[in-house]
């Protein structure tokens, strides 16, 4: 990509440019924001470093690149971490600056910044990039600061301190010192006081005088004076370096100063725009076209935390097109949310099932018409997307499940759009993870190499290893780990995988977890996955927001003995996984294999079990058994039907059973359950979702007849 680099003069913005080049990008311009008054060295801003700004004009000559500069007219007016366009805010000066860069250099398609740990800065850069249709590159984001410091020095970044403001940093002693000379001192201060060795807590700021990017010249400061702020501070004095004179020393003898790169002063204000909610749809596309003729099926589960599913019943097994079907389904969910007094802001998680992954971009065009940052002001929901044989089963081109919270202000959302070395970015309105009342719902993670956003080479197991690394990076942001706190782990596998590759995936996954505390594993064989991936993982993690007073929780040892669950309902122990966390959170996976189905049906029917010869009859028996298992699992663990959050039944398309038939037999099974027990009250809508897959199960063989996934919560 062609990149404009935001430069403050600090080591971080320069090293971020070097990382851009490492990953094959081209720096084509520099952009810098400076105070209104040249005599002012440092602004009181969480957003911009301006100390040493008098020297930044020389960066154009040092690098041989055009430099765009703008004076900062605004101030901090929007104080929340999630930035919204606010006239008069200092962020709008960045927008005006980058708007002009893009106007003069239309080929620019990305912005580099040196953000390491500040969500405040990162999210403001991302907001501006979204509005200008630019990609944010933040290759230092979430990197270990000690490693970064050492690498900057090793790679010959010559930077001096232009501000010090931390205990242990004395302006008279440490101002103007080179970074390499301060390294050991900074490491000692980190051990003693916990300061950020890269200065991310405002402990110090630097000015780069030379680095490998300065091909043409390097900078020498000839004279400066130190300016003290609060010199009598008990904790730490603040000192700023004010340059009085400096000069450049040419590196390239053939370089002519008569053809210096341009320095543009950006003035005025462009027409400010909010981030585009989506790209325009095809002019012939009408989301309401034919909606009246569609037959929708809505499911609804739970009370305080609930899930809503919607799909199209289309027994003719045709589709009006993925865009039209998906738009109609999303519209129905939107109406249903509204009827309950909710909106998209209440949605924590979205399962997006589509009929053709080749049309993923088209599906996203529809998706962003409904789910936007403006609609979801507490954070956009996390999401997983897979391709399923929907049309083949008579379910239309799009099928959506949403997890809904009554108190959306209590959710914590991680939405990083910048491309970095940390974890794959979310370019669009979905988040890496959403935490709500003790549970972390993580978006489906592919085996993408974060800085390149390409699938890791080496086959399915290599992709899985990368997906686990990505998931762990996300989990750490919530002070948890997928390896110790995941209680349900869903692995979507592509139908392209061979039998041996599936087994390798399973062995790799199991070896990644300690057998004593491994989560319940659910494998789902999908027609296709985004980007043609082999695997996509979806951990569901117990992540309490407040530290528990009791001893550390061992999720893996919370398996309830089988005999306490079933009584007369007989099933092989290996077909059942259950996790009950402090009687507040319950998850369960039940696998009905062909062997188990034969046992279940033989108890109700004396004839020899042959599913294909009596599929409806036997499926009715199995559906009744599944309903009873769900009821008994909830009851014996102290959960009610109102606590039920998610109930899915996966069935393979090789059964050749229509969605209508499956819907009919499972609905009747739960109605029979309610007739037998008057304490059970079901509404007119099903409380379960039927998901047609290529295969599913607790092992990578994925050869279950039916797989049940249950989640209940009192949190």
GROMACS .gro file of N, CA and C in nm, residues 410-538:
model
  387
  410UNK      N    1  -2.331  -0.218   2.980
  410UNK     CA    2  -2.241  -0.299   3.062
  410UNK      C    3  -2.145  -0.385   2.979
  411UNK      N    4  -2.158  -0.380   2.850
  411UNK     CA    5  -2.068  -0.461   2.769
  411UNK      C    6  -1.936  -0.386   2.745
  412UNK      N    7  -1.829  -0.463   2.730
  412UNK     CA    8  -1.698  -0.409   2.696
  412UNK      C    9  -1.656  -0.468   2.562
  413UNK      N   10  -1.627  -0.381   2.470
  413UNK     CA   11  -1.602  -0.424   2.332
  413UNK      C   12  -1.460  -0.390   2.291
  414UNK      N   13  -1.393  -0.484   2.227
  414UNK     CA   14  -1.261  -0.461   2.169
  414UNK      C   15  -1.275  -0.456   2.018
  415UNK      N   16  -1.251  -0.339   1.961
  415UNK     CA   17  -1.270  -0.320   1.817
  415UNK      C   18  -1.147  -0.249   1.762
  416UNK      N   19  -1.049  -0.325   1.718
  416UNK     CA   20  -0.925  -0.271   1.663
  416UNK      C   21  -0.930  -0.285   1.511
  417UNK      N   22  -0.930  -0.170   1.443
  417UNK     CA   23  -0.936  -0.172   1.297
  417UNK      C   24  -0.798  -0.158   1.233
  418UNK      N   25  -0.700  -0.118   1.311
  418UNK     CA   26  -0.565  -0.099   1.256
  418UNK      C   27  -0.499  -0.232   1.225
  419UNK      N   28  -0.429  -0.238   1.114
  419UNK     CA   29  -0.345  -0.353   1.084
  419UNK      C   30  -0.219  -0.341   1.168
  420UNK      N   31  -0.187  -0.449   1.241
  420UNK     CA   32  -0.075  -0.445   1.334
  420UNK      C   33  -0.010  -0.582   1.340
  421UNK      N   34   0.086  -0.596   1.432
  421UNK     CA   35   0.148  -0.727   1.456
  421UNK      C   36   0.080  -0.799   1.571
  422UNK      N   37  -0.024  -0.739   1.628
  422UNK     CA   38  -0.090  -0.791   1.748
  422UNK      C   39  -0.188  -0.903   1.718
  423UNK      N   40  -0.290  -0.875   1.642
  423UNK     CA   41  -0.394  -0.973   1.605
  423UNK      C   42  -0.463  -0.920   1.481
  424UNK      N   43  -0.535  -1.005   1.407
  424UNK     CA   44  -0.601  -0.957   1.285
  424UNK      C   45  -0.694  -0.839   1.313
  425UNK      N   46  -0.691  -0.743   1.223
  425UNK     CA   47  -0.776  -0.625   1.237
  425UNK      C   48  -0.919  -0.658   1.198
  426UNK      N   49  -1.009  -0.574   1.245
  426UNK     CA   50  -1.150  -0.583   1.204
  426UNK      C   51  -1.180  -0.463   1.115
  427UNK      N   52  -1.165  -0.480   0.986
  427UNK     CA   53  -1.194  -0.371   0.894
  427UNK      C   54  -1.344  -0.375   0.868
  428UNK      N   55  -1.417  -0.302   0.948
  428UNK     CA   56  -1.561  -0.303   0.932
  428UNK      C   57  -1.632  -0.307   1.066
  429UNK      N   58  -1.764  -0.308   1.064
  429UNK     CA   59  -1.841  -0.297   1.188
  429UNK      C   60  -1.859  -0.429   1.262
  430UNK      N   61  -1.751  -0.490   1.303
  430UNK     CA   62  -1.759  -0.603   1.396
  430UNK      C   63  -1.634  -0.599   1.483
  431UNK      N   64  -1.642  -0.659   1.600
  431UNK     CA   65  -1.535  -0.647   1.698
  431UNK      C   66  -1.465  -0.780   1.721
  432UNK      N   67  -1.341  -0.771   1.771
  432UNK     CA   68  -1.266  -0.894   1.801
  432UNK      C   69  -1.331  -0.972   1.915
  433UNK      N   70  -1.387  -0.902   2.013
  433UNK     CA   71  -1.447  -0.972   2.127
  433UNK      C   72  -1.539  -0.876   2.203
  434UNK      N   73  -1.639  -0.936   2.270
  434UNK     CA   74  -1.731  -0.860   2.353
  434UNK      C   75  -1.745  -0.930   2.487
  435UNK      N   76  -1.722  -0.856   2.594
  435UNK     CA   77  -1.736  -0.910   2.729
  435UNK      C   78  -1.866  -0.858   2.790
  436UNK      N   79  -1.942  -0.950   2.849
  436UNK     CA   80  -2.068  -0.910   2.912
  436UNK      C   81  -2.097  -1.002   3.029
  437UNK      N   82  -2.105  -0.943   3.146
  437UNK     CA   83  -2.142  -1.014   3.268
  437UNK      C   84  -2.067  -1.147   3.285
  438UNK      N   85  -1.937  -1.137   3.280
  438UNK     CA   86  -1.855  -1.253   3.313
  438UNK      C   87  -1.824  -1.348   3.201
  439UNK      N   88  -1.871  -1.320   3.081
  439UNK     CA   89  -1.842  -1.408   2.967
  439UNK      C   90  -1.783  -1.326   2.854
  440UNK      N   91  -1.678  -1.379   2.793
  440UNK     CA   92  -1.614  -1.315   2.678
  440UNK      C   93  -1.652  -1.392   2.552
  441UNK      N   94  -1.725  -1.326   2.464
  441UNK     CA   95  -1.769  -1.386   2.338
  441UNK      C   96  -1.673  -1.338   2.229
  442UNK      N   97  -1.589  -1.428   2.182
  442UNK     CA   98  -1.486  -1.390   2.087
  442UNK      C   99  -1.532  -1.414   1.944
  443UNK      N  100  -1.500  -1.319   1.857
  443UNK     CA  101  -1.531  -1.335   1.716
  443UNK      C  102  -1.458  -1.456   1.659
  444UNK      N  103  -1.511  -1.512   1.552
  444UNK     CA  104  -1.442  -1.622   1.487
  444UNK      C  105  -1.304  -1.578   1.441
  445UNK      N  106  -1.202  -1.653   1.480
  445UNK     CA  107  -1.064  -1.617   1.448
  445UNK      C  108  -1.008  -1.712   1.343
  446UNK      N  109  -0.957  -1.654   1.235
  446UNK     CA  110  -0.890  -1.731   1.131
  446UNK      C  111  -0.740  -1.734   1.159
  447UNK      N  112  -0.669  -1.819   1.088
  447UNK     CA  113  -0.524  -1.827   1.101
  447UNK      C  114  -0.454  -1.723   1.017
  448UNK      N  115  -0.489  -1.596   1.041
  448UNK     CA  116  -0.431  -1.486   0.964
  448UNK      C  117  -0.305  -1.435   1.031
  449UNK      N  118  -0.201  -1.411   0.952
  449UNK     CA  119  -0.081  -1.345   1.000
  449UNK      C  120  -0.116  -1.197   1.015
  450UNK      N  121  -0.119  -1.142   1.137
  450UNK     CA  122  -0.173  -1.006   1.158
  450UNK      C  123  -0.115  -0.897   1.070
  451UNK      N  124   0.018  -0.883   1.057
  451UNK     CA  125   0.069  -0.769   0.980
  451UNK      C  126   0.042  -0.777   0.830
  452UNK      N  127   0.024  -0.898   0.778
  452UNK     CA  128  -0.001  -0.912   0.633
  452UNK      C  129  -0.148  -0.940   0.603
  453UNK      N  130  -0.222  -0.987   0.703
  453UNK     CA  131  -0.363  -1.025   0.689
  453UNK      C  132  -0.380  -1.136   0.584
  454UNK      N  133  -0.275  -1.217   0.568
  454UNK     CA  134  -0.280  -1.334   0.482
  454UNK      C  135  -0.284  -1.460   0.568
  455UNK      N  136  -0.347  -1.565   0.516
  455UNK     CA  137  -0.351  -1.691   0.588
  455UNK      C  138  -0.209  -1.746   0.602
  456UNK      N  139  -0.183  -1.799   0.718
  456UNK     CA  140  -0.050  -1.855   0.743
  456UNK      C  141  -0.029  -1.978   0.656
  457UNK      N  142   0.087  -1.986   0.597
  457UNK     CA  143   0.119  -2.100   0.511
  457UNK      C  144   0.155  -2.220   0.597
  458UNK      N  145   0.136  -2.340   0.541
  458UNK     CA  146   0.171  -2.461   0.614
  458UNK      C  147   0.054  -2.555   0.636
  459UNK      N  148  -0.064  -2.520   0.582
  459UNK     CA  149  -0.176  -2.611   0.594
  459UNK      C  150  -0.264  -2.585   0.714
  460UNK      N  151  -0.365  -2.671   0.735
  460UNK     CA  152  -0.465  -2.650   0.840
  460UNK      C  153  -0.407  -2.639   0.981
  461UNK      N  154  -0.308  -2.721   1.015
  461UNK     CA  155  -0.254  -2.714   1.152
  461UNK      C  156  -0.178  -2.583   1.176
  462UNK      N  157  -0.110  -2.534   1.073
  462UNK     CA  158  -0.041  -2.405   1.086
  462UNK      C  159  -0.143  -2.293   1.102
  463UNK      N  160  -0.252  -2.300   1.027
  463UNK     CA  161  -0.359  -2.201   1.041
  463UNK      C  162  -0.419  -2.206   1.181
  464UNK      N  163  -0.439  -2.328   1.231
  464UNK     CA  164  -0.496  -2.343   1.366
  464UNK      C  165  -0.402  -2.282   1.470
  465UNK      N  166  -0.273  -2.309   1.457
  465UNK     CA  167  -0.177  -2.254   1.553
  465UNK      C  168  -0.182  -2.102   1.553
  466UNK      N  169  -0.191  -2.042   1.434
  466UNK     CA  170  -0.198  -1.896   1.424
  466UNK      C  171  -0.330  -1.844   1.481
  467UNK      N  172  -0.439  -1.916   1.453
  467UNK     CA  173  -0.570  -1.875   1.507
  467UNK      C  174  -0.570  -1.877   1.660
  468UNK      N  175  -0.502  -1.976   1.719
  468UNK     CA  176  -0.492  -1.983   1.865
  468UNK      C  177  -0.409  -1.866   1.918
  469UNK      N  178  -0.300  -1.833   1.849
  469UNK     CA  179  -0.218  -1.719   1.891
  469UNK      C  180  -0.300  -1.590   1.884
  470UNK      N  181  -0.377  -1.575   1.777
  470UNK     CA  182  -0.460  -1.456   1.762
  470UNK      C  183  -0.564  -1.448   1.873
  471UNK      N  184  -0.626  -1.561   1.903
  471UNK     CA  185  -0.728  -1.564   2.008
  471UNK      C  186  -0.669  -1.530   2.143
  472UNK      N  187  -0.549  -1.582   2.170
  472UNK     CA  188  -0.484  -1.554   2.299
  472UNK      C  189  -0.448  -1.406   2.311
  473UNK      N  190  -0.405  -1.345   2.201
  473UNK     CA  191  -0.373  -1.202   2.203
  473UNK      C  192  -0.495  -1.119   2.239
  474UNK      N  193  -0.611  -1.158   2.184
  474UNK     CA  194  -0.736  -1.089   2.215
  474UNK      C  195  -0.774  -1.112   2.361
  475UNK      N  196  -0.765  -1.238   2.406
  475UNK     CA  197  -0.803  -1.271   2.544
  475UNK      C  198  -0.720  -1.193   2.645
  476UNK      N  199  -0.592  -1.174   2.617
  476UNK     CA  200  -0.504  -1.103   2.711
  476UNK      C  201  -0.550  -0.960   2.732
  477UNK      N  202  -0.615  -0.902   2.634
  477UNK     CA  203  -0.667  -0.765   2.650
  477UNK      C  204  -0.777  -0.759   2.755
  478UNK      N  205  -0.834  -0.874   2.789
  478UNK     CA  206  -0.937  -0.881   2.892
  478UNK      C  207  -0.885  -0.952   3.017
  479UNK      N  208  -0.752  -0.959   3.027
  479UNK     CA  209  -0.686  -1.020   3.144
  479UNK      C  210  -0.728  -1.165   3.166
  480UNK      N  211  -0.739  -1.239   3.057
  480UNK     CA  212  -0.773  -1.380   3.066
  480UNK      C  213  -0.695  -1.457   2.961
  481UNK      N  214  -0.718  -1.587   2.954
  481UNK     CA  215  -0.646  -1.672   2.860
  481UNK      C  216  -0.740  -1.777   2.803
  482UNK      N  217  -0.726  -1.804   2.675
  482UNK     CA  218  -0.809  -1.909   2.615
  482UNK      C  219  -0.769  -2.046   2.669
  483UNK      N  220  -0.645  -2.060   2.717
  483UNK     CA  221  -0.595  -2.190   2.758
  483UNK      C  222  -0.634  -2.228   2.900
  484UNK      N  223  -0.680  -2.132   2.979
  484UNK     CA  224  -0.719  -2.163   3.116
  484UNK      C  225  -0.866  -2.136   3.146
  485UNK      N  226  -0.931  -2.051   3.066
  485UNK     CA  227  -1.065  -2.006   3.103
  485UNK      C  228  -1.172  -2.033   2.998
  486UNK      N  229  -1.137  -2.092   2.885
  486UNK     CA  230  -1.238  -2.125   2.784
  486UNK      C  231  -1.321  -2.244   2.832
  487UNK      N  232  -1.453  -2.231   2.830
  487UNK     CA  233  -1.537  -2.344   2.869
  487UNK      C  234  -1.608  -2.406   2.749
  488UNK      N  235  -1.609  -2.335   2.636
  488UNK     CA  236  -1.664  -2.392   2.513
  488UNK      C  237  -1.578  -2.345   2.396
  489UNK      N  238  -1.532  -2.439   2.316
  489UNK     CA  239  -1.444  -2.406   2.204
  489UNK      C  240  -1.503  -2.465   2.076
  490UNK      N  241  -1.550  -2.377   1.988
  490UNK     CA  242  -1.608  -2.421   1.861
  490UNK      C  243  -1.503  -2.410   1.752
  491UNK      N  244  -1.487  -2.516   1.676
  491UNK     CA  245  -1.391  -2.520   1.565
  491UNK      C  246  -1.467  -2.544   1.436
  492UNK      N  247  -1.473  -2.442   1.352
  492UNK     CA  248  -1.533  -2.458   1.220
  492UNK      C  249  -1.425  -2.507   1.125
  493UNK      N  250  -1.453  -2.615   1.056
  493UNK     CA  251  -1.357  -2.673   0.961
  493UNK      C  252  -1.414  -2.665   0.820
  494UNK      N  253  -1.329  -2.637   0.725
  494UNK     CA  254  -1.373  -2.633   0.586
  494UNK      C  255  -1.398  -2.773   0.533
  495UNK      N  256  -1.498  -2.786   0.448
  495UNK     CA  257  -1.530  -2.916   0.388
  495UNK      C  258  -1.418  -2.965   0.297
  496UNK      N  259  -1.323  -2.878   0.264
  496UNK     CA  260  -1.211  -2.918   0.178
  496UNK      C  261  -1.109  -3.005   0.251
  497UNK      N  262  -1.113  -3.005   0.384
  497UNK     CA  263  -1.014  -3.081   0.461
  497UNK      C  264  -1.029  -3.231   0.437
  498UNK      N  265  -0.917  -3.298   0.424
  498UNK     CA  266  -0.918  -3.444   0.412
  498UNK      C  267  -0.937  -3.504   0.551
  499UNK      N  268  -0.965  -3.633   0.555
  499UNK     CA  269  -0.984  -3.701   0.684
  499UNK      C  270  -0.859  -3.690   0.770
  500UNK      N  271  -0.742  -3.708   0.710
  500UNK     CA  272  -0.619  -3.701   0.788
  500UNK      C  273  -0.594  -3.559   0.839
  501UNK      N  274  -0.629  -3.459   0.759
  501UNK     CA  275  -0.611  -3.320   0.803
  501UNK      C  276  -0.703  -3.287   0.920
  502UNK      N  277  -0.824  -3.341   0.919
  502UNK     CA  278  -0.916  -3.318   1.031
  502UNK      C  279  -0.858  -3.376   1.160
  503UNK      N  280  -0.803  -3.496   1.151
  503UNK     CA  281  -0.744  -3.559   1.269
  503UNK      C  282  -0.624  -3.480   1.317
  504UNK      N  283  -0.543  -3.429   1.225
  504UNK     CA  284  -0.428  -3.348   1.262
  504UNK      C  285  -0.471  -3.221   1.335
  505UNK      N  286  -0.581  -3.161   1.289
  505UNK     CA  287  -0.635  -3.042   1.354
  505UNK      C  288  -0.676  -3.076   1.498
  506UNK      N  289  -0.745  -3.189   1.515
  506UNK     CA  290  -0.789  -3.229   1.647
  506UNK      C  291  -0.671  -3.256   1.740
  507UNK      N  292  -0.570  -3.326   1.690
  507UNK     CA  293  -0.453  -3.357   1.772
  507UNK      C  294  -0.377  -3.230   1.810
  508UNK      N  295  -0.366  -3.137   1.715
  508UNK     CA  296  -0.299  -3.011   1.742
  508UNK      C  297  -0.375  -2.932   1.848
  509UNK      N  298  -0.506  -2.930   1.839
  509UNK     CA  299  -0.587  -2.855   1.934
  509UNK      C  300  -0.577  -2.914   2.073
  510UNK      N  301  -0.589  -3.046   2.083
  510UNK     CA  302  -0.584  -3.110   2.215
  510UNK      C  303  -0.446  -3.094   2.279
  511UNK      N  304  -0.341  -3.096   2.197
  511UNK     CA  305  -0.206  -3.080   2.252
  511UNK      C  306  -0.182  -2.938   2.301
  512UNK      N  307  -0.265  -2.844   2.258
  512UNK     CA  308  -0.249  -2.704   2.299
  512UNK      C  309  -0.311  -2.677   2.434
  513UNK      N  310  -0.395  -2.769   2.481
  513UNK     CA  311  -0.463  -2.751   2.608
  513UNK      C  312  -0.421  -2.860   2.705
  514UNK      N  313  -0.410  -2.824   2.831
  514UNK     CA  314  -0.383  -2.922   2.936
  514UNK      C  315  -0.506  -3.012   2.948
  515UNK      N  316  -0.485  -3.142   2.947
  515UNK     CA  317  -0.597  -3.236   2.948
  515UNK      C  318  -0.684  -3.221   3.072
  516UNK      N  319  -0.626  -3.167   3.181
  516UNK     CA  320  -0.703  -3.155   3.305
  516UNK      C  321  -0.801  -3.039   3.303
  517UNK      N  322  -0.777  -2.941   3.216
  517UNK     CA  323  -0.868  -2.827   3.215
  517UNK      C  324  -0.908  -2.786   3.074
  518UNK      N  325  -0.909  -2.881   2.981
  518UNK     CA  326  -0.948  -2.849   2.845
  518UNK      C  327  -1.098  -2.822   2.838
  519UNK      N  328  -1.140  -2.734   2.751
  519UNK     CA  329  -1.282  -2.701   2.740
  519UNK      C  330  -1.358  -2.808   2.663
  520UNK      N  331  -1.488  -2.789   2.655
  520UNK     CA  332  -1.569  -2.875   2.569
  520UNK      C  333  -1.542  -2.833   2.425
  521UNK      N  334  -1.513  -2.929   2.339
  521UNK     CA  335  -1.484  -2.900   2.199
  521UNK      C  336  -1.604  -2.937   2.113
  522UNK      N  337  -1.638  -2.847   2.024
  522UNK     CA  338  -1.744  -2.872   1.927
  522UNK      C  339  -1.688  -2.845   1.788
  523UNK      N  340  -1.689  -2.946   1.703
  523UNK     CA  341  -1.641  -2.933   1.565
  523UNK      C  342  -1.760  -2.921   1.471
  524UNK      N  343  -1.751  -2.826   1.379
  524UNK     CA  344  -1.857  -2.807   1.279
  524UNK      C  345  -1.792  -2.803   1.142
  525UNK      N  346  -1.840  -2.887   1.053
  525UNK     CA  347  -1.788  -2.893   0.916
  525UNK      C  348  -1.874  -2.802   0.828
  526UNK      N  349  -1.813  -2.693   0.780
  526UNK     CA  350  -1.883  -2.593   0.701
  526UNK      C  351  -1.847  -2.606   0.554
  527UNK      N  352  -1.937  -2.559   0.469
  527UNK     CA  353  -1.911  -2.565   0.325
  527UNK      C  354  -1.788  -2.484   0.288
  528UNK      N  355  -1.771  -2.368   0.351
  528UNK     CA  356  -1.656  -2.283   0.324
  528UNK      C  357  -1.642  -2.182   0.437
  529UNK      N  358  -1.523  -2.122   0.447
  529UNK     CA  359  -1.494  -2.022   0.549
  529UNK      C  360  -1.439  -1.896   0.483
  530UNK      N  361  -1.443  -1.782   0.551
  530UNK     CA  362  -1.389  -1.659   0.492
  530UNK      C  363  -1.245  -1.674   0.448
  531UNK      N  364  -1.212  -1.610   0.338
  531UNK     CA  365  -1.077  -1.609   0.281
  531UNK      C  366  -1.029  -1.747   0.240
  532UNK      N  367  -1.121  -1.844   0.228
  532UNK     CA  368  -1.082  -1.979   0.191
  532UNK      C  369  -1.003  -2.049   0.300
  533UNK      N  370  -1.023  -2.008   0.425
  533UNK     CA  371  -0.949  -2.066   0.537
  533UNK      C  372  -0.984  -2.212   0.558
  534UNK      N  373  -0.893  -2.284   0.621
  534UNK     CA  374  -0.917  -2.424   0.654
  534UNK      C  375  -0.991  -2.438   0.786
  535UNK      N  376  -0.960  -2.349   0.881
  535UNK     CA  377  -1.024  -2.355   1.013
  535UNK      C  378  -1.057  -2.215   1.061
  536UNK      N  379  -1.159  -2.209   1.146
  536UNK     CA  380  -1.196  -2.085   1.215
  536UNK      C  381  -1.235  -2.126   1.357
  537UNK      N  382  -1.177  -2.060   1.456
  537UNK     CA  383  -1.205  -2.099   1.595
  537UNK      C  384  -1.287  -1.991   1.665
  538UNK      N  385  -1.368  -2.037   1.761
  538UNK     CA  386  -1.456  -1.944   1.834
  538UNK      C  387  -1.459  -1.984   1.981
   0.00000   0.00000   0.00000
